[in-house]
Amino acid sequence: MGYQRIDGKAISGQIKEECRIKAERYREQGIEITLAVVQVGNDPASGVYVRNKKRACEECGIKSLSFELPEETGEAELLSLIEKLNKDKTVNGILVQLPLPAHIDEDKVIRTIDMKKDVDGFHPMSAGALCTGQRGFVSCTPAGIIELLKRSNIEIAGKECVVIGRSNIVGKPAALLLLAENGTVTVCHSKTKNLKEVTSRADIVVAAVGKPKFITADYIKEGAVVIDVGIHRNEDGKLCGDVDFENVAPKCGAITPVPGGVGPMTIAMLMSNCIASVDLSESL
């Protein structure tokens, strides 16, 4: 039986095109959507992410403002920039690229961003809204996972879903979103006993383990759907995920590759959050 390769690049392209059309409609009403991107220091991976976000903004007709601050920027200075952007009525979304230098409290920075502009969906109030089923921004990677499943015609309702990983950015929100779609959800983590036993019951597995090629075929039941959130470089410098793709794919009903699976969706959902910010800011 052949497996379905879930193409995150193609699906993210559809979402960005939908965003571009919506942004154009807003512009016709005199509303220009603007995302402010703040980067502190020059972490090379962050630099790549920031460039990709700016490029996506261009593709979607969203204006991006860039604030590149030196590594030694103090916490007070960063917080005051965020406060200024909070008050700026022309700015719809604020994104502070993580990780921040060690002398800055990330949690404090996230809490300073106005919830109505929290397009990353990291603010505790955004997390609380997700938890209680209220309107709010959902963090981009988990939102992207749900879109991948829906747009690949994969039914979530009634399915046994296992999320491996419990981070605030991926694992927990992914579990809540699957629950909101009527999945039966189990969250596994480093302290889970008999992990293989739990995962091999699952119809849908979301792997956010943070360990390269950790999930092998014996974790997965025949015909399961596997979403790989991990991104690593192997010993040859090639990108790989948390799932040993070659080993697992033949056993799956559907699987996301790395690269080209969840990765492109994260930025597409960021664009989608920027567009949603116009309506959300009025209703929050």
PDB file of C-alpha atoms in Angstrom:
ATOM      1  CA  MET A   1       0.000   0.000   0.000  1.00  0.00           C
ATOM      2  CA  GLY A   2       1.417   3.391  -0.987  1.00  0.00           C
ATOM      3  CA  TYR A   3       1.423   6.208   1.536  1.00  0.00           C
ATOM      4  CA  GLN A   4       0.264   9.803   1.053  1.00  0.00           C
ATOM      5  CA  ARG A   5       3.131  12.290   1.274  1.00  0.00           C
ATOM      6  CA  ILE A   6       1.621  15.421   2.833  1.00  0.00           C
ATOM      7  CA  ASP A   7       3.031  18.371   0.895  1.00  0.00           C
ATOM      8  CA  GLY A   8       3.423  21.287   3.315  1.00  0.00           C
ATOM      9  CA  LYS A   9       4.981  23.452   0.624  1.00  0.00           C
ATOM     10  CA  ALA A  10       1.936  23.194  -1.653  1.00  0.00           C
ATOM     11  CA  ILE A  11      -0.579  23.638   1.195  1.00  0.00           C
ATOM     12  CA  SER A  12       1.331  26.624   2.627  1.00  0.00           C
ATOM     13  CA  GLY A  13       1.276  28.125  -0.894  1.00  0.00           C
ATOM     14  CA  GLN A  14      -2.534  27.858  -0.967  1.00  0.00           C
ATOM     15  CA  ILE A  15      -2.807  29.559   2.438  1.00  0.00           C
ATOM     16  CA  LYS A  16      -0.430  32.373   1.445  1.00  0.00           C
ATOM     17  CA  GLU A  17      -2.435  32.948  -1.747  1.00  0.00           C
ATOM     18  CA  GLU A  18      -5.656  33.159   0.327  1.00  0.00           C
ATOM     19  CA  CYS A  19      -3.874  35.667   2.607  1.00  0.00           C
ATOM     20  CA  ARG A  20      -2.744  37.729  -0.395  1.00  0.00           C
ATOM     21  CA  ILE A  21      -6.341  37.977  -1.684  1.00  0.00           C
ATOM     22  CA  LYS A  22      -7.638  38.986   1.775  1.00  0.00           C
ATOM     23  CA  ALA A  23      -4.852  41.566   2.229  1.00  0.00           C
ATOM     24  CA  GLU A  24      -5.766  43.057  -1.148  1.00  0.00           C
ATOM     25  CA  ARG A  25      -9.417  43.331  -0.106  1.00  0.00           C
ATOM     26  CA  TYR A  26      -8.387  45.116   3.095  1.00  0.00           C
ATOM     27  CA  ARG A  27      -6.175  47.489   1.100  1.00  0.00           C
ATOM     28  CA  GLU A  28      -9.161  48.359  -1.095  1.00  0.00           C
ATOM     29  CA  GLN A  29     -10.901  49.415   2.144  1.00  0.00           C
ATOM     30  CA  GLY A  30      -7.876  51.539   3.053  1.00  0.00           C
ATOM     31  CA  ILE A  31      -6.451  49.065   5.602  1.00  0.00           C
ATOM     32  CA  GLU A  32      -2.796  48.176   5.226  1.00  0.00           C
ATOM     33  CA  ILE A  33      -1.786  45.172   7.349  1.00  0.00           C
ATOM     34  CA  THR A  34       1.585  45.641   9.046  1.00  0.00           C
ATOM     35  CA  LEU A  35       3.780  43.181  10.939  1.00  0.00           C
ATOM     36  CA  ALA A  36       6.616  44.458  13.147  1.00  0.00           C
ATOM     37  CA  VAL A  37       9.500  41.964  13.434  1.00  0.00           C
ATOM     38  CA  VAL A  38      11.996  42.498  16.264  1.00  0.00           C
ATOM     39  CA  GLN A  39      15.310  40.631  16.359  1.00  0.00           C
ATOM     40  CA  VAL A  40      17.924  41.027  19.096  1.00  0.00           C
ATOM     41  CA  GLY A  41      21.461  39.896  18.285  1.00  0.00           C
ATOM     42  CA  ASN A  42      22.587  38.007  15.218  1.00  0.00           C
ATOM     43  CA  ASP A  43      21.838  34.337  15.846  1.00  0.00           C
ATOM     44  CA  PRO A  44      22.274  32.823  12.329  1.00  0.00           C
ATOM     45  CA  ALA A  45      19.179  30.560  12.510  1.00  0.00           C
ATOM     46  CA  SER A  46      17.059  33.513  13.702  1.00  0.00           C
ATOM     47  CA  GLY A  47      18.406  35.575  10.809  1.00  0.00           C
ATOM     48  CA  VAL A  48      17.182  32.941   8.328  1.00  0.00           C
ATOM     49  CA  TYR A  49      13.736  32.775   9.981  1.00  0.00           C
ATOM     50  CA  VAL A  50      13.395  36.568   9.979  1.00  0.00           C
ATOM     51  CA  ARG A  51      14.321  36.766   6.277  1.00  0.00           C
ATOM     52  CA  ASN A  52      11.780  34.050   5.463  1.00  0.00           C
ATOM     53  CA  LYS A  53       9.079  35.906   7.391  1.00  0.00           C
ATOM     54  CA  LYS A  54       9.814  39.160   5.565  1.00  0.00           C
ATOM     55  CA  ARG A  55       9.711  37.359   2.207  1.00  0.00           C
ATOM     56  CA  ALA A  56       6.361  35.775   3.103  1.00  0.00           C
ATOM     57  CA  CYS A  57       5.005  39.222   4.044  1.00  0.00           C
ATOM     58  CA  GLU A  58       5.997  40.514   0.591  1.00  0.00           C
ATOM     59  CA  GLU A  59       4.307  37.549  -1.125  1.00  0.00           C
ATOM     60  CA  CYS A  60       1.104  38.105   0.866  1.00  0.00           C
ATOM     61  CA  GLY A  61       0.919  41.888   0.480  1.00  0.00           C
ATOM     62  CA  ILE A  62       1.622  42.488   4.178  1.00  0.00           C
ATOM     63  CA  LYS A  63       3.923  45.377   5.104  1.00  0.00           C
ATOM     64  CA  SER A  64       6.805  44.387   7.394  1.00  0.00           C
ATOM     65  CA  LEU A  65       8.717  46.704   9.705  1.00  0.00           C
ATOM     66  CA  SER A  66      12.106  45.455  10.801  1.00  0.00           C
ATOM     67  CA  PHE A  67      13.836  46.227  14.107  1.00  0.00           C
ATOM     68  CA  GLU A  68      17.295  44.670  14.297  1.00  0.00           C
ATOM     69  CA  LEU A  69      18.819  45.397  17.697  1.00  0.00           C
ATOM     70  CA  PRO A  70      22.382  44.622  18.805  1.00  0.00           C
ATOM     71  CA  GLU A  71      23.110  41.645  21.093  1.00  0.00           C
ATOM     72  CA  GLU A  72      23.858  43.939  24.058  1.00  0.00           C
ATOM     73  CA  THR A  73      20.426  45.663  23.934  1.00  0.00           C
ATOM     74  CA  GLY A  74      19.050  45.885  27.488  1.00  0.00           C
ATOM     75  CA  GLU A  75      15.726  44.375  28.542  1.00  0.00           C
ATOM     76  CA  ALA A  76      14.265  47.794  29.405  1.00  0.00           C
ATOM     77  CA  GLU A  77      15.080  49.115  25.932  1.00  0.00           C
ATOM     78  CA  LEU A  78      13.415  46.117  24.252  1.00  0.00           C
ATOM     79  CA  LEU A  79      10.318  46.396  26.466  1.00  0.00           C
ATOM     80  CA  SER A  80      10.004  50.085  25.697  1.00  0.00           C
ATOM     81  CA  LEU A  81      10.146  49.352  21.924  1.00  0.00           C
ATOM     82  CA  ILE A  82       7.355  46.769  22.366  1.00  0.00           C
ATOM     83  CA  GLU A  83       5.246  49.259  24.351  1.00  0.00           C
ATOM     84  CA  LYS A  84       5.724  51.780  21.540  1.00  0.00           C
ATOM     85  CA  LEU A  85       4.607  49.204  18.929  1.00  0.00           C
ATOM     86  CA  ASN A  86       1.634  48.241  21.146  1.00  0.00           C
ATOM     87  CA  LYS A  87       0.444  51.858  20.984  1.00  0.00           C
ATOM     88  CA  ASP A  88       1.145  52.286  17.243  1.00  0.00           C
ATOM     89  CA  LYS A  89      -2.264  51.980  15.557  1.00  0.00           C
ATOM     90  CA  THR A  90      -0.667  51.246  12.175  1.00  0.00           C
ATOM     91  CA  VAL A  91       0.949  48.028  13.506  1.00  0.00           C
ATOM     92  CA  ASN A  92      -1.328  44.949  13.494  1.00  0.00           C
ATOM     93  CA  GLY A  93       1.100  42.273  14.646  1.00  0.00           C
ATOM     94  CA  ILE A  94       4.278  42.181  16.756  1.00  0.00           C
ATOM     95  CA  LEU A  95       6.722  39.313  16.499  1.00  0.00           C
ATOM     96  CA  VAL A  96       9.829  39.082  18.687  1.00  0.00           C
ATOM     97  CA  GLN A  97      12.171  36.467  17.240  1.00  0.00           C
ATOM     98  CA  LEU A  98      13.219  33.857  19.814  1.00  0.00           C
ATOM     99  CA  PRO A  99      15.603  32.879  21.330  1.00  0.00           C
ATOM    100  CA  LEU A 100      16.609  36.162  22.967  1.00  0.00           C
ATOM    101  CA  PRO A 101      20.054  36.776  24.509  1.00  0.00           C
ATOM    102  CA  ALA A 102      20.432  35.248  28.004  1.00  0.00           C
ATOM    103  CA  HIS A 103      20.229  38.596  29.858  1.00  0.00           C
ATOM    104  CA  ILE A 104      16.662  39.217  28.620  1.00  0.00           C
ATOM    105  CA  ASP A 105      13.656  37.505  30.256  1.00  0.00           C
ATOM    106  CA  GLU A 106      11.738  35.913  27.340  1.00  0.00           C
ATOM    107  CA  ASP A 107       8.622  35.390  29.404  1.00  0.00           C
ATOM    108  CA  LYS A 108       8.480  39.074  30.381  1.00  0.00           C
ATOM    109  CA  VAL A 109       8.918  40.099  26.730  1.00  0.00           C
ATOM    110  CA  ILE A 110       6.097  37.796  25.561  1.00  0.00           C
ATOM    111  CA  ARG A 111       3.776  39.099  28.300  1.00  0.00           C
ATOM    112  CA  THR A 112       4.502  42.713  27.291  1.00  0.00           C
ATOM    113  CA  ILE A 113       3.175  42.212  23.740  1.00  0.00           C
ATOM    114  CA  ASP A 114      -0.454  43.364  23.472  1.00  0.00           C
ATOM    115  CA  MET A 115      -2.636  40.247  23.199  1.00  0.00           C
ATOM    116  CA  LYS A 116      -4.414  41.876  20.228  1.00  0.00           C
ATOM    117  CA  LYS A 117      -1.083  41.963  18.347  1.00  0.00           C
ATOM    118  CA  ASP A 118       0.296  38.610  19.554  1.00  0.00           C
ATOM    119  CA  VAL A 119       0.489  36.961  16.093  1.00  0.00           C
ATOM    120  CA  ASP A 120       2.882  34.297  17.436  1.00  0.00           C
ATOM    121  CA  GLY A 121       0.155  33.174  19.874  1.00  0.00           C
ATOM    122  CA  PHE A 122       2.631  32.860  22.771  1.00  0.00           C
ATOM    123  CA  HIS A 123       0.989  35.283  25.265  1.00  0.00           C
ATOM    124  CA  PRO A 124      -0.489  33.518  28.349  1.00  0.00           C
ATOM    125  CA  MET A 125      -3.859  35.103  27.502  1.00  0.00           C
ATOM    126  CA  SER A 126      -3.708  33.637  23.961  1.00  0.00           C
ATOM    127  CA  ALA A 127      -2.897  30.241  25.488  1.00  0.00           C
ATOM    128  CA  GLY A 128      -5.792  30.678  27.930  1.00  0.00           C
ATOM    129  CA  ALA A 129      -8.193  31.569  25.109  1.00  0.00           C
ATOM    130  CA  LEU A 130      -7.170  28.388  23.257  1.00  0.00           C
ATOM    131  CA  CYS A 131      -7.644  26.343  26.420  1.00  0.00           C
ATOM    132  CA  THR A 132     -11.178  27.624  26.996  1.00  0.00           C
ATOM    133  CA  GLY A 133     -12.269  27.719  23.340  1.00  0.00           C
ATOM    134  CA  GLN A 134     -12.370  31.536  23.104  1.00  0.00           C
ATOM    135  CA  ARG A 135     -11.235  33.567  20.104  1.00  0.00           C
ATOM    136  CA  GLY A 136      -7.548  34.415  20.053  1.00  0.00           C
ATOM    137  CA  PHE A 137      -4.286  33.832  18.223  1.00  0.00           C
ATOM    138  CA  VAL A 138      -3.103  30.227  18.022  1.00  0.00           C
ATOM    139  CA  SER A 139       0.632  29.555  17.850  1.00  0.00           C
ATOM    140  CA  CYS A 140       1.589  29.008  14.234  1.00  0.00           C
ATOM    141  CA  THR A 141       3.104  25.512  14.169  1.00  0.00           C
ATOM    142  CA  PRO A 142       0.147  23.740  15.873  1.00  0.00           C
ATOM    143  CA  ALA A 143      -2.323  25.745  13.746  1.00  0.00           C
ATOM    144  CA  GLY A 144      -0.338  24.606  10.686  1.00  0.00           C
ATOM    145  CA  ILE A 145      -0.570  20.955  11.770  1.00  0.00           C
ATOM    146  CA  ILE A 146      -4.384  21.157  11.857  1.00  0.00           C
ATOM    147  CA  GLU A 147      -4.476  22.803   8.408  1.00  0.00           C
ATOM    148  CA  LEU A 148      -2.188  20.082   7.004  1.00  0.00           C
ATOM    149  CA  LEU A 149      -4.584  17.404   8.260  1.00  0.00           C
ATOM    150  CA  LYS A 150      -7.767  19.151   7.132  1.00  0.00           C
ATOM    151  CA  ARG A 151      -6.489  20.103   3.686  1.00  0.00           C
ATOM    152  CA  SER A 152      -5.218  16.542   3.168  1.00  0.00           C
ATOM    153  CA  ASN A 153      -8.767  15.278   3.908  1.00  0.00           C
ATOM    154  CA  ILE A 154      -7.669  13.483   7.061  1.00  0.00           C
ATOM    155  CA  GLU A 155     -10.521  13.085   9.537  1.00  0.00           C
ATOM    156  CA  ILE A 156      -9.590  14.035  13.135  1.00  0.00           C
ATOM    157  CA  ALA A 157     -12.964  13.514  14.873  1.00  0.00           C
ATOM    158  CA  GLY A 158     -13.105  10.283  16.852  1.00  0.00           C
ATOM    159  CA  LYS A 159      -9.494   9.402  16.028  1.00  0.00           C
ATOM    160  CA  GLU A 160      -6.934   8.327  18.603  1.00  0.00           C
ATOM    161  CA  CYS A 161      -4.312  11.118  18.518  1.00  0.00           C
ATOM    162  CA  VAL A 162      -0.945  10.980  20.277  1.00  0.00           C
ATOM    163  CA  VAL A 163       1.219  14.092  20.671  1.00  0.00           C
ATOM    164  CA  ILE A 164       4.828  13.357  21.670  1.00  0.00           C
ATOM    165  CA  GLY A 165       6.138  16.492  23.398  1.00  0.00           C
ATOM    166  CA  ARG A 166       4.553  18.958  25.822  1.00  0.00           C
ATOM    167  CA  SER A 167       6.151  22.321  25.013  1.00  0.00           C
ATOM    168  CA  ASN A 168       4.059  25.485  25.329  1.00  0.00           C
ATOM    169  CA  ILE A 169       4.756  26.345  21.689  1.00  0.00           C
ATOM    170  CA  VAL A 170       3.924  23.011  20.002  1.00  0.00           C
ATOM    171  CA  GLY A 171       2.933  20.019  22.161  1.00  0.00           C
ATOM    172  CA  LYS A 172       0.304  21.535  24.466  1.00  0.00           C
ATOM    173  CA  PRO A 173      -1.457  23.722  21.855  1.00  0.00           C
ATOM    174  CA  ALA A 174      -1.399  20.867  19.281  1.00  0.00           C
ATOM    175  CA  ALA A 175      -3.124  18.619  21.833  1.00  0.00           C
ATOM    176  CA  LEU A 176      -5.771  21.292  22.551  1.00  0.00           C
ATOM    177  CA  LEU A 177      -6.437  21.879  18.842  1.00  0.00           C
ATOM    178  CA  LEU A 178      -6.826  18.146  18.148  1.00  0.00           C
ATOM    179  CA  LEU A 179      -9.212  17.996  21.113  1.00  0.00           C
ATOM    180  CA  ALA A 180     -11.180  20.945  19.671  1.00  0.00           C
ATOM    181  CA  GLU A 181     -11.530  18.894  16.454  1.00  0.00           C
ATOM    182  CA  ASN A 182     -12.985  16.018  18.529  1.00  0.00           C
ATOM    183  CA  GLY A 183      -9.892  13.838  18.518  1.00  0.00           C
ATOM    184  CA  THR A 184      -9.202  11.584  21.538  1.00  0.00           C
ATOM    185  CA  VAL A 185      -5.851  12.936  22.661  1.00  0.00           C
ATOM    186  CA  THR A 186      -2.937  11.511  24.661  1.00  0.00           C
ATOM    187  CA  VAL A 187       0.131  13.660  25.403  1.00  0.00           C
ATOM    188  CA  CYS A 188       3.427  11.789  25.854  1.00  0.00           C
ATOM    189  CA  HIS A 189       6.731  13.167  27.153  1.00  0.00           C
ATOM    190  CA  SER A 190      10.111  12.138  28.555  1.00  0.00           C
ATOM    191  CA  LYS A 191       8.507  10.575  31.632  1.00  0.00           C
ATOM    192  CA  THR A 192       5.956   8.492  29.696  1.00  0.00           C
ATOM    193  CA  LYS A 193       6.256   4.770  30.369  1.00  0.00           C
ATOM    194  CA  ASN A 194       5.902   2.309  27.465  1.00  0.00           C
ATOM    195  CA  LEU A 195       5.959   5.053  24.827  1.00  0.00           C
ATOM    196  CA  LYS A 196       5.879   2.568  21.926  1.00  0.00           C
ATOM    197  CA  GLU A 197       2.780   0.925  23.372  1.00  0.00           C
ATOM    198  CA  VAL A 198       0.978   4.291  23.547  1.00  0.00           C
ATOM    199  CA  THR A 199       2.038   5.554  20.109  1.00  0.00           C
ATOM    200  CA  SER A 200       1.288   2.281  18.341  1.00  0.00           C
ATOM    201  CA  ARG A 201      -2.416   2.684  19.258  1.00  0.00           C
ATOM    202  CA  ALA A 202      -2.602   6.057  17.538  1.00  0.00           C
ATOM    203  CA  ASP A 203      -4.393   6.891  14.286  1.00  0.00           C
ATOM    204  CA  ILE A 204      -2.582  10.275  14.231  1.00  0.00           C
ATOM    205  CA  VAL A 205       0.891  10.825  15.721  1.00  0.00           C
ATOM    206  CA  VAL A 206       2.366  14.317  16.137  1.00  0.00           C
ATOM    207  CA  ALA A 207       6.099  13.994  16.818  1.00  0.00           C
ATOM    208  CA  ALA A 208       7.600  17.013  18.588  1.00  0.00           C
ATOM    209  CA  VAL A 209      10.314  15.173  20.495  1.00  0.00           C
ATOM    210  CA  GLY A 210      13.350  17.289  19.612  1.00  0.00           C
ATOM    211  CA  LYS A 211      15.510  14.213  18.856  1.00  0.00           C
ATOM    212  CA  PRO A 212      16.586  13.346  15.290  1.00  0.00           C
ATOM    213  CA  LYS A 213      15.013  10.191  13.792  1.00  0.00           C
ATOM    214  CA  PHE A 214      13.794   9.139  17.242  1.00  0.00           C
ATOM    215  CA  ILE A 215      10.494   7.690  15.979  1.00  0.00           C
ATOM    216  CA  THR A 216      11.027   4.444  14.089  1.00  0.00           C
ATOM    217  CA  ALA A 217       8.527   2.038  12.484  1.00  0.00           C
ATOM    218  CA  ASP A 218       7.944   0.102  15.703  1.00  0.00           C
ATOM    219  CA  TYR A 219       6.331   3.203  17.267  1.00  0.00           C
ATOM    220  CA  ILE A 220       3.701   3.426  14.526  1.00  0.00           C
ATOM    221  CA  LYS A 221       0.697   1.281  13.704  1.00  0.00           C
ATOM    222  CA  GLU A 222      -0.086   0.245  10.132  1.00  0.00           C
ATOM    223  CA  GLY A 223      -1.914   3.019   8.234  1.00  0.00           C
ATOM    224  CA  ALA A 224      -1.370   5.766  10.853  1.00  0.00           C
ATOM    225  CA  VAL A 225      -0.921   9.444   9.956  1.00  0.00           C
ATOM    226  CA  VAL A 226       2.426  10.866  11.119  1.00  0.00           C
ATOM    227  CA  ILE A 227       3.135  14.602  11.452  1.00  0.00           C
ATOM    228  CA  ASP A 228       6.832  15.339  12.030  1.00  0.00           C
ATOM    229  CA  VAL A 229       7.498  18.679  13.748  1.00  0.00           C
ATOM    230  CA  GLY A 230      11.233  18.154  14.305  1.00  0.00           C
ATOM    231  CA  ILE A 231      14.005  19.780  12.313  1.00  0.00           C
ATOM    232  CA  HIS A 232      17.647  18.802  12.719  1.00  0.00           C
ATOM    233  CA  ARG A 233      20.817  18.463  10.682  1.00  0.00           C
ATOM    234  CA  ASN A 234      22.214  14.937  10.552  1.00  0.00           C
ATOM    235  CA  GLU A 235      25.918  14.019  10.450  1.00  0.00           C
ATOM    236  CA  ASP A 236      25.996  14.689   6.662  1.00  0.00           C
ATOM    237  CA  GLY A 237      24.525  18.171   7.193  1.00  0.00           C
ATOM    238  CA  LYS A 238      21.188  17.103   5.659  1.00  0.00           C
ATOM    239  CA  LEU A 239      17.886  18.143   7.231  1.00  0.00           C
ATOM    240  CA  CYS A 240      15.902  15.461   9.017  1.00  0.00           C
ATOM    241  CA  GLY A 241      13.012  15.316  11.479  1.00  0.00           C
ATOM    242  CA  ASP A 242      12.080  13.538  14.702  1.00  0.00           C
ATOM    243  CA  VAL A 243      10.804  10.656  12.544  1.00  0.00           C
ATOM    244  CA  ASP A 244      13.041   8.213  10.675  1.00  0.00           C
ATOM    245  CA  PHE A 245      11.178   8.902   7.409  1.00  0.00           C
ATOM    246  CA  GLU A 246      12.565   6.039   5.245  1.00  0.00           C
ATOM    247  CA  ASN A 247      11.875   3.537   7.987  1.00  0.00           C
ATOM    248  CA  VAL A 248       8.400   4.821   8.956  1.00  0.00           C
ATOM    249  CA  ALA A 249       6.828   6.028   5.673  1.00  0.00           C
ATOM    250  CA  PRO A 250       6.048   2.590   4.143  1.00  0.00           C
ATOM    251  CA  LYS A 251       3.955   1.750   7.207  1.00  0.00           C
ATOM    252  CA  CYS A 252       1.928   5.012   7.141  1.00  0.00           C
ATOM    253  CA  GLY A 253      -1.326   6.065   5.584  1.00  0.00           C
ATOM    254  CA  ALA A 254       0.104   9.601   5.336  1.00  0.00           C
ATOM    255  CA  ILE A 255       3.251  11.345   6.546  1.00  0.00           C
ATOM    256  CA  THR A 256       4.905  14.776   6.376  1.00  0.00           C
ATOM    257  CA  PRO A 257       8.478  14.952   5.041  1.00  0.00           C
ATOM    258  CA  VAL A 258      11.286  17.082   6.511  1.00  0.00           C
ATOM    259  CA  PRO A 259      11.954  19.510   4.955  1.00  0.00           C
ATOM    260  CA  GLY A 260       8.749  20.489   3.139  1.00  0.00           C
ATOM    261  CA  GLY A 261       6.159  19.357   5.690  1.00  0.00           C
ATOM    262  CA  VAL A 262       5.332  21.309   8.849  1.00  0.00           C
ATOM    263  CA  GLY A 263       8.099  23.929   8.343  1.00  0.00           C
ATOM    264  CA  PRO A 264       6.500  25.989   5.539  1.00  0.00           C
ATOM    265  CA  MET A 265       3.146  25.876   7.380  1.00  0.00           C
ATOM    266  CA  THR A 266       4.481  27.785  10.388  1.00  0.00           C
ATOM    267  CA  ILE A 267       5.168  30.903   8.317  1.00  0.00           C
ATOM    268  CA  ALA A 268       1.922  30.521   6.321  1.00  0.00           C
ATOM    269  CA  MET A 269      -0.068  30.465   9.582  1.00  0.00           C
ATOM    270  CA  LEU A 270       1.840  33.522  10.807  1.00  0.00           C
ATOM    271  CA  MET A 271       0.594  35.334   7.687  1.00  0.00           C
ATOM    272  CA  SER A 272      -2.905  34.015   8.389  1.00  0.00           C
ATOM    273  CA  ASN A 273      -2.687  35.370  11.973  1.00  0.00           C
ATOM    274  CA  CYS A 274      -1.595  38.779  10.619  1.00  0.00           C
ATOM    275  CA  ILE A 275      -4.697  38.891   8.403  1.00  0.00           C
ATOM    276  CA  ALA A 276      -6.917  37.706  11.298  1.00  0.00           C
ATOM    277  CA  SER A 277      -5.479  40.462  13.534  1.00  0.00           C
ATOM    278  CA  VAL A 278      -7.715  43.062  11.844  1.00  0.00           C
ATOM    279  CA  ASP A 279     -10.951  41.368  12.982  1.00  0.00           C
ATOM    280  CA  LEU A 280      -9.542  39.945  16.202  1.00  0.00           C
ATOM    281  CA  SER A 281      -8.370  43.326  17.495  1.00  0.00           C
ATOM    282  CA  GLU A 282     -11.970  44.520  17.374  1.00  0.00           C
ATOM    283  CA  SER A 283     -13.438  41.458  19.094  1.00  0.00           C
ATOM    284  CA  LEU A 284     -10.824  40.806  21.820  1.00  0.00           C
TER     285      LEU A 284
END
